[in-house]
Amino acid sequence: MKAAQAIPVKKMSAKAPTGIAGLDEITGGGLPGGRTTLLVGGPGSGKTILALQFLAHGVQACREPGIFVAFEETSARIVANAESFGWNLAELQKKKLFFLDAQPCSDLLQSGDFDLGGMLAALDAQIKHMGARRIVFDALDIVLALLSDPVAKRREIYRLYEWLLARGLTGIITLKSGGDETSSITQEPFGFMQFMVDCAVILSHSVVLGVSQRGLRVLKYRGSGFDENEAPFLIGKTGFEVVVARTLDRVDVSVTSERVSSGVQRLDTMLGGGYYRGASILITGFSGTAKTTLSGAFAEAACKRGERTLFVSFDSDGTEVIRNLASVGIQLQRYVKNGRLRMVSARAITGSAETYLARIKTLAKEHGTRCLVIDPISTWSRSGTDMSAHSVAERLIDWSKASGTTLVCTRLLDEMSNLAEGSSPLQISTLVDTWIHLNYLVQAGERNRGLSIIKSRGTAHSNQVRELILSDAGVTLADTYTAGGEVLMGTLRWEKERAERAAHEANEVAVRLKRVKLDAEEAELEVRIKSLQVELMAKQLEKTVLVHATESREGEFSRSRTRMDELRGADAAKPEPAAKSP
Amino acid sequence: MTRPVMYTFRLYIAGEALNSAQALANLGALCRTHLPDRHRIEVVDVFLEPMRALADGIFMTPTLVKLAPLPVSKIVGTLSQTEPLLHALGLAVAMP
């Protein structure tokens, strides 16, 4: 190790971001800058793509020119294969990205010992020429296979490693491993390489229950913490997509108290105004309980508000969904036409839950989605293991919250299972903000749809079971009648309503009759008051007349007494009052 | 007897490296033995002319390129295994 000591140890510089969101998160910023990373994986595990994306990102985002040394595939083929990812390699290739075709030609003859000194010298010149900061040696195993003895292999690996360190290049060396990763990577010389490098990443590709699952794991990372778990990834439209669970240091997203309509007016009222913007809503129910209809109503309302919406159906084709929803007055066709609504049928797509999630995420990003409907999410538990489906559902909710997307997903309940969540492998009800349950209530030979809100975080919500009514005019909720502890629906409700109407009418008639009667009595009383008043007036008159008569009679009497006295010539002396009175 | 074919070789070496020196020595010995007066050897040091090595697609050193007679062929290594080397250069049949 004398040679290694001769090289001054460079301080680990800042991390070199790979541009692969999940990977940068796992490694806390990227691959070790100025150091070497070993990338090991089986056939088709995505080593070349990851390495290429690392270079492309370096050129585009970090202004770090890169060199790609291709030992296996020709550069022309690599560029052509990566065309679909939209990295525009052909443009980058002109200046900042250099491909070195170092495939050993098939008719190459070998006679005795050789080394990589020539290539490194050539690369030195090229690095100086273009100021390269990143370098990838793709499929180093190919060239190592030409070296016959293990000592020579080890020597060349050291030569390469020291060369990289001395130049402070951020390097990736990719190596093939067999199908069984654990056995082959510990083999010489790969096992020894893992100890040498500063960072090692393993890509795996396994099949679980017939579903392909890709995983990425950081095995070691000198001088930095990293997420040690295997993270699922897939190769999507724009390259690598590593899926990481929410890490603790991620900032919470800002929440809003804005409400968005559920598309059913009375449901909004039940929820105290609608769903929260950015919330996750779960609609559970057996088949045929109008889960799709309810989510369709939400999609229509979102489109009406002018929000871009993505509707992912795992059950039926987009056109079928549109036709079926049109029968209940939910018109989605025009929004599909004007591009606001995108219908995606994922029925025919098979793949792991991871694939679905990544596809949905990509589609949602492309579409600029603000409202997302997934119908039904329970399909995921069919593909792959329950555990992975559950973690995918978790991440879906996490992602939708982070991106502020309002998510409505439906979940089909097993006909045999009851409401108990435990019967279903996909236990996401604890994660969602609002859980609406739809069920059938069988009563008096009828099956009616009942809607209840099981939970709704942060909102006062109605505790009542309502009847969900689908008609040509649309979706609405009806009040239910509670009689004898039972909820009445359908015909029973209608009968009850009719009975109430009749009772109401009878009541009204009675009231009217009573009013008429009272009116009559009132009128009678008024008449009596009038006649009494007249009588009173007569009495008063009589009294006046009486008083008057009395007065005049007394006056007359007095006057006639005076006259009589005068006539008698009587003296003025007044007679005794006693004598006067009769 | 036809005019002897002229052999043109180009040997890419990496400076003072041991295997490069060996290759140079082995090539010289081979030419002296099998191709007296009908060979030409050009030596390219990739440390001195790296861009030339890059352009020529030379990644392993030492590498011997036989430019003439056609076809052009490449041989990597110290050229220590004489038998297969001669065979590859088309000299095996000429051997006595």
JSON list of C-alpha atoms in Angstrom, two decimals, chain A residues 117-314:
[
{"chain": "A", "resi": 117, "resn": "GLY", "atom": "CA", "xyz": [-1.64, 2.85, -18.21]},
{"chain": "A", "resi": 118, "resn": "GLY", "atom": "CA", "xyz": [-2.26, 3.82, -21.81]},
{"chain": "A", "resi": 119, "resn": "MET", "atom": "CA", "xyz": [-5.93, 4.52, -21.26]},
{"chain": "A", "resi": 120, "resn": "LEU", "atom": "CA", "xyz": [-5.31, 6.55, -18.15]},
{"chain": "A", "resi": 121, "resn": "ALA", "atom": "CA", "xyz": [-2.69, 8.61, -19.91]},
{"chain": "A", "resi": 122, "resn": "ALA", "atom": "CA", "xyz": [-5.13, 9.25, -22.74]},
{"chain": "A", "resi": 123, "resn": "LEU", "atom": "CA", "xyz": [-7.85, 10.15, -20.29]},
{"chain": "A", "resi": 124, "resn": "ASP", "atom": "CA", "xyz": [-5.52, 12.53, -18.48]},
{"chain": "A", "resi": 125, "resn": "ALA", "atom": "CA", "xyz": [-5.10, 14.47, -21.67]},
{"chain": "A", "resi": 126, "resn": "GLN", "atom": "CA", "xyz": [-8.83, 14.48, -22.31]},
{"chain": "A", "resi": 127, "resn": "ILE", "atom": "CA", "xyz": [-9.62, 15.60, -18.74]},
{"chain": "A", "resi": 128, "resn": "LYS", "atom": "CA", "xyz": [-7.24, 18.49, -19.03]},
{"chain": "A", "resi": 129, "resn": "HIS", "atom": "CA", "xyz": [-8.67, 19.37, -22.39]},
{"chain": "A", "resi": 130, "resn": "MET", "atom": "CA", "xyz": [-12.28, 19.61, -21.20]},
{"chain": "A", "resi": 131, "resn": "GLY", "atom": "CA", "xyz": [-11.91, 20.20, -17.46]},
{"chain": "A", "resi": 132, "resn": "ALA", "atom": "CA", "xyz": [-13.81, 17.08, -16.53]},
{"chain": "A", "resi": 133, "resn": "ARG", "atom": "CA", "xyz": [-14.89, 16.63, -12.92]},
{"chain": "A", "resi": 134, "resn": "ARG", "atom": "CA", "xyz": [-16.85, 13.41, -13.18]},
{"chain": "A", "resi": 135, "resn": "ILE", "atom": "CA", "xyz": [-15.95, 10.11, -14.73]},
{"chain": "A", "resi": 136, "resn": "VAL", "atom": "CA", "xyz": [-17.68, 6.80, -15.17]},
{"chain": "A", "resi": 137, "resn": "PHE", "atom": "CA", "xyz": [-16.04, 3.49, -15.92]},
{"chain": "A", "resi": 138, "resn": "ASP", "atom": "CA", "xyz": [-18.87, 1.34, -17.15]},
{"chain": "A", "resi": 139, "resn": "ALA", "atom": "CA", "xyz": [-18.49, -2.43, -16.85]},
{"chain": "A", "resi": 140, "resn": "LEU", "atom": "CA", "xyz": [-14.94, -2.52, -15.59]},
{"chain": "A", "resi": 141, "resn": "ASP", "atom": "CA", "xyz": [-15.32, -6.28, -15.26]},
{"chain": "A", "resi": 142, "resn": "ILE", "atom": "CA", "xyz": [-15.03, -6.63, -19.04]},
{"chain": "A", "resi": 143, "resn": "VAL", "atom": "CA", "xyz": [-11.50, -5.34, -19.13]},
{"chain": "A", "resi": 144, "resn": "LEU", "atom": "CA", "xyz": [-10.58, -7.07, -15.90]},
{"chain": "A", "resi": 145, "resn": "ALA", "atom": "CA", "xyz": [-11.63, -10.36, -17.45]},
{"chain": "A", "resi": 146, "resn": "LEU", "atom": "CA", "xyz": [-8.81, -9.99, -19.96]},
{"chain": "A", "resi": 147, "resn": "LEU", "atom": "CA", "xyz": [-6.29, -10.11, -17.19]},
{"chain": "A", "resi": 148, "resn": "SER", "atom": "CA", "xyz": [-5.49, -13.65, -16.41]},
{"chain": "A", "resi": 149, "resn": "ASP", "atom": "CA", "xyz": [-4.28, -13.63, -12.86]},
{"chain": "A", "resi": 150, "resn": "PRO", "atom": "CA", "xyz": [-5.92, -12.13, -9.78]},
{"chain": "A", "resi": 151, "resn": "VAL", "atom": "CA", "xyz": [-2.78, -10.24, -8.87]},
{"chain": "A", "resi": 152, "resn": "ALA", "atom": "CA", "xyz": [-2.87, -8.36, -12.14]},
{"chain": "A", "resi": 153, "resn": "LYS", "atom": "CA", "xyz": [-6.58, -7.59, -11.67]},
{"chain": "A", "resi": 154, "resn": "ARG", "atom": "CA", "xyz": [-5.96, -6.23, -8.24]},
{"chain": "A", "resi": 155, "resn": "ARG", "atom": "CA", "xyz": [-3.05, -4.18, -9.52]},
{"chain": "A", "resi": 156, "resn": "GLU", "atom": "CA", "xyz": [-5.14, -2.59, -12.25]},
{"chain": "A", "resi": 157, "resn": "ILE", "atom": "CA", "xyz": [-7.97, -1.80, -9.84]},
{"chain": "A", "resi": 158, "resn": "TYR", "atom": "CA", "xyz": [-5.50, -0.08, -7.57]},
{"chain": "A", "resi": 159, "resn": "ARG", "atom": "CA", "xyz": [-4.00, 1.77, -10.46]},
{"chain": "A", "resi": 160, "resn": "LEU", "atom": "CA", "xyz": [-7.41, 3.05, -11.46]},
{"chain": "A", "resi": 161, "resn": "TYR", "atom": "CA", "xyz": [-8.44, 3.90, -7.93]},
{"chain": "A", "resi": 162, "resn": "GLU", "atom": "CA", "xyz": [-5.30, 5.83, -7.17]},
{"chain": "A", "resi": 163, "resn": "TRP", "atom": "CA", "xyz": [-5.45, 7.57, -10.46]},
{"chain": "A", "resi": 164, "resn": "LEU", "atom": "CA", "xyz": [-9.01, 8.73, -9.67]},
{"chain": "A", "resi": 165, "resn": "LEU", "atom": "CA", "xyz": [-8.06, 9.89, -6.17]},
{"chain": "A", "resi": 166, "resn": "ALA", "atom": "CA", "xyz": [-5.00, 11.75, -7.32]},
{"chain": "A", "resi": 167, "resn": "ARG", "atom": "CA", "xyz": [-7.04, 13.72, -9.80]},
{"chain": "A", "resi": 168, "resn": "GLY", "atom": "CA", "xyz": [-9.87, 14.43, -7.39]},
{"chain": "A", "resi": 169, "resn": "LEU", "atom": "CA", "xyz": [-12.43, 13.11, -9.82]},
{"chain": "A", "resi": 170, "resn": "THR", "atom": "CA", "xyz": [-15.83, 11.99, -8.67]},
{"chain": "A", "resi": 171, "resn": "GLY", "atom": "CA", "xyz": [-15.96, 8.56, -10.17]},
{"chain": "A", "resi": 172, "resn": "ILE", "atom": "CA", "xyz": [-18.37, 5.73, -10.61]},
{"chain": "A", "resi": 173, "resn": "ILE", "atom": "CA", "xyz": [-17.11, 2.27, -11.43]},
{"chain": "A", "resi": 174, "resn": "THR", "atom": "CA", "xyz": [-19.81, -0.15, -12.40]},
{"chain": "A", "resi": 175, "resn": "LEU", "atom": "CA", "xyz": [-19.41, -3.87, -12.06]},
{"chain": "A", "resi": 176, "resn": "LYS", "atom": "CA", "xyz": [-21.64, -6.74, -13.00]},
{"chain": "A", "resi": 177, "resn": "SER", "atom": "CA", "xyz": [-22.75, -9.18, -10.44]},
{"chain": "A", "resi": 178, "resn": "GLY", "atom": "CA", "xyz": [-24.51, -12.43, -11.04]},
{"chain": "A", "resi": 179, "resn": "GLY", "atom": "CA", "xyz": [-28.16, -12.99, -10.39]},
{"chain": "A", "resi": 180, "resn": "ASP", "atom": "CA", "xyz": [-27.44, -13.69, -6.79]},
{"chain": "A", "resi": 181, "resn": "GLU", "atom": "CA", "xyz": [-25.94, -10.50, -5.54]},
{"chain": "A", "resi": 182, "resn": "THR", "atom": "CA", "xyz": [-24.61, -11.61, -2.18]},
{"chain": "A", "resi": 183, "resn": "SER", "atom": "CA", "xyz": [-22.47, -14.42, -3.44]},
{"chain": "A", "resi": 184, "resn": "SER", "atom": "CA", "xyz": [-20.91, -12.80, -6.46]},
{"chain": "A", "resi": 185, "resn": "ILE", "atom": "CA", "xyz": [-19.96, -9.44, -5.08]},
{"chain": "A", "resi": 186, "resn": "THR", "atom": "CA", "xyz": [-17.88, -10.94, -2.35]},
{"chain": "A", "resi": 187, "resn": "GLN", "atom": "CA", "xyz": [-15.86, -12.78, -4.97]},
{"chain": "A", "resi": 188, "resn": "GLU", "atom": "CA", "xyz": [-12.49, -11.50, -5.95]},
{"chain": "A", "resi": 189, "resn": "PRO", "atom": "CA", "xyz": [-11.83, -8.91, -7.10]},
{"chain": "A", "resi": 190, "resn": "PHE", "atom": "CA", "xyz": [-15.16, -7.29, -6.47]},
{"chain": "A", "resi": 191, "resn": "GLY", "atom": "CA", "xyz": [-15.23, -8.05, -2.79]},
{"chain": "A", "resi": 192, "resn": "PHE", "atom": "CA", "xyz": [-11.96, -6.36, -2.33]},
{"chain": "A", "resi": 193, "resn": "MET", "atom": "CA", "xyz": [-13.10, -3.38, -4.36]},
{"chain": "A", "resi": 194, "resn": "GLN", "atom": "CA", "xyz": [-15.93, -2.81, -1.98]},
{"chain": "A", "resi": 195, "resn": "PHE", "atom": "CA", "xyz": [-13.45, -2.33, 0.83]},
{"chain": "A", "resi": 196, "resn": "MET", "atom": "CA", "xyz": [-11.38, 0.01, -1.22]},
{"chain": "A", "resi": 197, "resn": "VAL", "atom": "CA", "xyz": [-13.95, 2.46, -2.49]},
{"chain": "A", "resi": 198, "resn": "ASP", "atom": "CA", "xyz": [-15.55, 5.21, -0.42]},
{"chain": "A", "resi": 199, "resn": "CYS", "atom": "CA", "xyz": [-19.08, 4.45, -1.41]},
{"chain": "A", "resi": 200, "resn": "ALA", "atom": "CA", "xyz": [-20.76, 1.32, -2.67]},
{"chain": "A", "resi": 201, "resn": "VAL", "atom": "CA", "xyz": [-24.24, 1.07, -4.12]},
{"chain": "A", "resi": 202, "resn": "ILE", "atom": "CA", "xyz": [-25.95, -2.19, -4.94]},
{"chain": "A", "resi": 203, "resn": "LEU", "atom": "CA", "xyz": [-28.78, -2.46, -7.43]},
{"chain": "A", "resi": 204, "resn": "SER", "atom": "CA", "xyz": [-30.98, -5.49, -7.22]},
{"chain": "A", "resi": 205, "resn": "HIS", "atom": "CA", "xyz": [-33.68, -6.84, -9.42]},
{"chain": "A", "resi": 206, "resn": "SER", "atom": "CA", "xyz": [-35.83, -9.54, -8.00]},
{"chain": "A", "resi": 207, "resn": "VAL", "atom": "CA", "xyz": [-39.15, -11.11, -8.70]},
{"chain": "A", "resi": 208, "resn": "VAL", "atom": "CA", "xyz": [-41.56, -11.40, -5.82]},
{"chain": "A", "resi": 209, "resn": "LEU", "atom": "CA", "xyz": [-44.68, -13.40, -6.51]},
{"chain": "A", "resi": 210, "resn": "GLY", "atom": "CA", "xyz": [-44.25, -12.87, -10.19]},
{"chain": "A", "resi": 211, "resn": "VAL", "atom": "CA", "xyz": [-43.88, -9.13, -9.91]},
{"chain": "A", "resi": 212, "resn": "SER", "atom": "CA", "xyz": [-40.64, -7.43, -10.68]},
{"chain": "A", "resi": 213, "resn": "GLN", "atom": "CA", "xyz": [-39.19, -5.32, -7.92]},
{"chain": "A", "resi": 214, "resn": "ARG", "atom": "CA", "xyz": [-36.11, -3.23, -8.27]},
{"chain": "A", "resi": 215, "resn": "GLY", "atom": "CA", "xyz": [-34.18, -2.08, -5.28]},
{"chain": "A", "resi": 216, "resn": "LEU", "atom": "CA", "xyz": [-31.26, 0.19, -4.56]},
{"chain": "A", "resi": 217, "resn": "ARG", "atom": "CA", "xyz": [-29.18, -0.05, -1.43]},
{"chain": "A", "resi": 218, "resn": "VAL", "atom": "CA", "xyz": [-26.24, 1.99, -0.29]},
{"chain": "A", "resi": 219, "resn": "LEU", "atom": "CA", "xyz": [-23.83, -0.50, 1.23]},
{"chain": "A", "resi": 220, "resn": "LYS", "atom": "CA", "xyz": [-21.30, 1.94, 2.53]},
{"chain": "A", "resi": 221, "resn": "TYR", "atom": "CA", "xyz": [-20.56, 5.60, 2.47]},
{"chain": "A", "resi": 222, "resn": "ARG", "atom": "CA", "xyz": [-17.42, 6.74, 4.18]},
{"chain": "A", "resi": 223, "resn": "GLY", "atom": "CA", "xyz": [-17.71, 9.88, 6.23]},
{"chain": "A", "resi": 224, "resn": "SER", "atom": "CA", "xyz": [-21.42, 10.36, 5.87]},
{"chain": "A", "resi": 225, "resn": "GLY", "atom": "CA", "xyz": [-24.63, 9.02, 7.21]},
{"chain": "A", "resi": 226, "resn": "PHE", "atom": "CA", "xyz": [-27.03, 7.37, 4.81]},
{"chain": "A", "resi": 227, "resn": "ASP", "atom": "CA", "xyz": [-30.28, 5.53, 4.68]},
{"chain": "A", "resi": 228, "resn": "GLU", "atom": "CA", "xyz": [-29.33, 1.89, 5.01]},
{"chain": "A", "resi": 229, "resn": "ASN", "atom": "CA", "xyz": [-32.53, 0.32, 3.81]},
{"chain": "A", "resi": 230, "resn": "GLU", "atom": "CA", "xyz": [-33.14, -0.98, 0.37]},
{"chain": "A", "resi": 231, "resn": "ALA", "atom": "CA", "xyz": [-35.21, 1.55, -1.48]},
{"chain": "A", "resi": 232, "resn": "PRO", "atom": "CA", "xyz": [-37.38, 0.50, -4.38]},
{"chain": "A", "resi": 233, "resn": "PHE", "atom": "CA", "xyz": [-36.68, 2.24, -7.66]},
{"chain": "A", "resi": 234, "resn": "LEU", "atom": "CA", "xyz": [-37.74, 2.06, -11.22]},
{"chain": "A", "resi": 235, "resn": "ILE", "atom": "CA", "xyz": [-36.56, 3.28, -14.52]},
{"chain": "A", "resi": 236, "resn": "GLY", "atom": "CA", "xyz": [-39.16, 5.75, -15.61]},
{"chain": "A", "resi": 237, "resn": "LYS", "atom": "CA", "xyz": [-39.55, 8.15, -18.46]},
{"chain": "A", "resi": 238, "resn": "THR", "atom": "CA", "xyz": [-36.94, 10.59, -17.25]},
{"chain": "A", "resi": 239, "resn": "GLY", "atom": "CA", "xyz": [-34.50, 8.06, -15.91]},
{"chain": "A", "resi": 240, "resn": "PHE", "atom": "CA", "xyz": [-33.98, 6.72, -12.48]},
{"chain": "A", "resi": 241, "resn": "GLU", "atom": "CA", "xyz": [-36.60, 7.19, -9.84]},
{"chain": "A", "resi": 242, "resn": "VAL", "atom": "CA", "xyz": [-35.69, 6.01, -6.40]},
{"chain": "A", "resi": 243, "resn": "VAL", "atom": "CA", "xyz": [-38.53, 5.89, -3.99]},
{"chain": "A", "resi": 244, "resn": "VAL", "atom": "CA", "xyz": [-37.69, 6.91, -0.49]},
{"chain": "A", "resi": 245, "resn": "ALA", "atom": "CA", "xyz": [-39.80, 6.91, 2.55]},
{"chain": "A", "resi": 246, "resn": "ARG", "atom": "CA", "xyz": [-40.19, 10.21, 4.25]},
{"chain": "A", "resi": 247, "resn": "THR", "atom": "CA", "xyz": [-37.10, 11.00, 6.21]},
{"chain": "A", "resi": 248, "resn": "LEU", "atom": "CA", "xyz": [-37.30, 12.69, 9.54]},
{"chain": "A", "resi": 249, "resn": "ASP", "atom": "CA", "xyz": [-35.58, 15.87, 8.54]},
{"chain": "A", "resi": 250, "resn": "ARG", "atom": "CA", "xyz": [-37.95, 16.63, 5.73]},
{"chain": "A", "resi": 251, "resn": "VAL", "atom": "CA", "xyz": [-39.86, 19.82, 6.23]},
{"chain": "A", "resi": 252, "resn": "ASP", "atom": "CA", "xyz": [-43.55, 19.55, 6.79]},
{"chain": "A", "resi": 253, "resn": "VAL", "atom": "CA", "xyz": [-45.64, 20.96, 4.04]},
{"chain": "A", "resi": 254, "resn": "SER", "atom": "CA", "xyz": [-47.71, 24.01, 4.74]},
{"chain": "A", "resi": 255, "resn": "VAL", "atom": "CA", "xyz": [-51.32, 23.10, 5.12]},
{"chain": "A", "resi": 256, "resn": "THR", "atom": "CA", "xyz": [-54.26, 25.13, 4.00]},
{"chain": "A", "resi": 257, "resn": "SER", "atom": "CA", "xyz": [-57.73, 25.38, 5.41]},
{"chain": "A", "resi": 258, "resn": "GLU", "atom": "CA", "xyz": [-59.16, 25.93, 1.95]},
{"chain": "A", "resi": 259, "resn": "ARG", "atom": "CA", "xyz": [-62.06, 23.65, 1.21]},
{"chain": "A", "resi": 260, "resn": "VAL", "atom": "CA", "xyz": [-62.76, 21.95, -2.06]},
{"chain": "A", "resi": 261, "resn": "SER", "atom": "CA", "xyz": [-66.13, 20.63, -3.01]},
{"chain": "A", "resi": 262, "resn": "SER", "atom": "CA", "xyz": [-66.76, 16.92, -3.01]},
{"chain": "A", "resi": 263, "resn": "GLY", "atom": "CA", "xyz": [-69.11, 17.41, -5.93]},
{"chain": "A", "resi": 264, "resn": "VAL", "atom": "CA", "xyz": [-72.15, 16.54, -3.84]},
{"chain": "A", "resi": 265, "resn": "GLN", "atom": "CA", "xyz": [-73.61, 19.59, -2.20]},
{"chain": "A", "resi": 266, "resn": "ARG", "atom": "CA", "xyz": [-75.09, 17.88, 0.78]},
{"chain": "A", "resi": 267, "resn": "LEU", "atom": "CA", "xyz": [-71.93, 15.94, 1.40]},
{"chain": "A", "resi": 268, "resn": "ASP", "atom": "CA", "xyz": [-70.07, 19.24, 1.57]},
{"chain": "A", "resi": 269, "resn": "THR", "atom": "CA", "xyz": [-72.51, 20.35, 4.22]},
{"chain": "A", "resi": 270, "resn": "MET", "atom": "CA", "xyz": [-72.01, 17.12, 6.11]},
{"chain": "A", "resi": 271, "resn": "LEU", "atom": "CA", "xyz": [-68.26, 17.72, 6.05]},
{"chain": "A", "resi": 272, "resn": "GLY", "atom": "CA", "xyz": [-68.58, 21.29, 7.12]},
{"chain": "A", "resi": 273, "resn": "GLY", "atom": "CA", "xyz": [-67.72, 22.77, 3.74]},
{"chain": "A", "resi": 274, "resn": "GLY", "atom": "CA", "xyz": [-66.05, 20.03, 1.76]},
{"chain": "A", "resi": 275, "resn": "TYR", "atom": "CA", "xyz": [-62.70, 18.27, 1.75]},
{"chain": "A", "resi": 276, "resn": "TYR", "atom": "CA", "xyz": [-59.60, 20.17, 2.73]},
{"chain": "A", "resi": 277, "resn": "ARG", "atom": "CA", "xyz": [-57.36, 21.14, -0.14]},
{"chain": "A", "resi": 278, "resn": "GLY", "atom": "CA", "xyz": [-54.45, 18.71, -0.24]},
{"chain": "A", "resi": 279, "resn": "ALA", "atom": "CA", "xyz": [-56.18, 16.18, 1.94]},
{"chain": "A", "resi": 280, "resn": "SER", "atom": "CA", "xyz": [-56.40, 12.48, 1.25]},
{"chain": "A", "resi": 281, "resn": "ILE", "atom": "CA", "xyz": [-59.85, 11.03, 1.08]},
{"chain": "A", "resi": 282, "resn": "LEU", "atom": "CA", "xyz": [-60.61, 7.35, 1.23]},
{"chain": "A", "resi": 283, "resn": "ILE", "atom": "CA", "xyz": [-63.93, 6.01, 0.01]},
{"chain": "A", "resi": 284, "resn": "THR", "atom": "CA", "xyz": [-64.55, 2.43, 0.97]},
{"chain": "A", "resi": 285, "resn": "GLY", "atom": "CA", "xyz": [-67.38, 0.17, 0.02]},
{"chain": "A", "resi": 286, "resn": "PHE", "atom": "CA", "xyz": [-68.42, -3.06, -1.62]},
{"chain": "A", "resi": 287, "resn": "SER", "atom": "CA", "xyz": [-68.69, -3.24, -5.36]},
{"chain": "A", "resi": 288, "resn": "GLY", "atom": "CA", "xyz": [-71.56, -1.24, -6.69]},
{"chain": "A", "resi": 289, "resn": "THR", "atom": "CA", "xyz": [-71.87, 1.11, -3.79]},
{"chain": "A", "resi": 290, "resn": "ALA", "atom": "CA", "xyz": [-71.15, 4.08, -6.03]},
{"chain": "A", "resi": 291, "resn": "LYS", "atom": "CA", "xyz": [-67.55, 4.62, -5.07]},
{"chain": "A", "resi": 292, "resn": "THR", "atom": "CA", "xyz": [-66.62, 5.50, -8.62]},
{"chain": "A", "resi": 293, "resn": "THR", "atom": "CA", "xyz": [-69.64, 7.77, -8.90]},
{"chain": "A", "resi": 294, "resn": "LEU", "atom": "CA", "xyz": [-68.67, 9.67, -5.81]},
{"chain": "A", "resi": 295, "resn": "SER", "atom": "CA", "xyz": [-65.10, 10.06, -6.96]},
{"chain": "A", "resi": 296, "resn": "GLY", "atom": "CA", "xyz": [-66.40, 11.06, -10.40]},
{"chain": "A", "resi": 297, "resn": "ALA", "atom": "CA", "xyz": [-68.48, 13.77, -8.81]},
{"chain": "A", "resi": 298, "resn": "PHE", "atom": "CA", "xyz": [-65.36, 15.05, -7.13]},
{"chain": "A", "resi": 299, "resn": "ALA", "atom": "CA", "xyz": [-63.49, 15.04, -10.45]},
{"chain": "A", "resi": 300, "resn": "GLU", "atom": "CA", "xyz": [-66.28, 16.95, -12.14]},
{"chain": "A", "resi": 301, "resn": "ALA", "atom": "CA", "xyz": [-66.38, 19.55, -9.40]},
{"chain": "A", "resi": 302, "resn": "ALA", "atom": "CA", "xyz": [-62.61, 19.96, -9.65]},
{"chain": "A", "resi": 303, "resn": "CYS", "atom": "CA", "xyz": [-62.79, 20.44, -13.42]},
{"chain": "A", "resi": 304, "resn": "LYS", "atom": "CA", "xyz": [-65.60, 22.93, -12.97]},
{"chain": "A", "resi": 305, "resn": "ARG", "atom": "CA", "xyz": [-63.35, 24.97, -10.72]},
{"chain": "A", "resi": 306, "resn": "GLY", "atom": "CA", "xyz": [-60.76, 24.83, -13.50]},
{"chain": "A", "resi": 307, "resn": "GLU", "atom": "CA", "xyz": [-58.32, 22.55, -11.73]},
{"chain": "A", "resi": 308, "resn": "ARG", "atom": "CA", "xyz": [-56.36, 20.01, -13.67]},
{"chain": "A", "resi": 309, "resn": "THR", "atom": "CA", "xyz": [-57.42, 16.55, -12.66]},
{"chain": "A", "resi": 310, "resn": "LEU", "atom": "CA", "xyz": [-56.09, 13.06, -13.19]},
{"chain": "A", "resi": 311, "resn": "PHE", "atom": "CA", "xyz": [-58.44, 10.10, -12.96]},
{"chain": "A", "resi": 312, "resn": "VAL", "atom": "CA", "xyz": [-56.72, 6.75, -12.73]},
{"chain": "A", "resi": 313, "resn": "SER", "atom": "CA", "xyz": [-59.01, 3.79, -13.11]},
{"chain": "A", "resi": 314, "resn": "PHE", "atom": "CA", "xyz": [-57.84, 0.30, -12.39]}
]
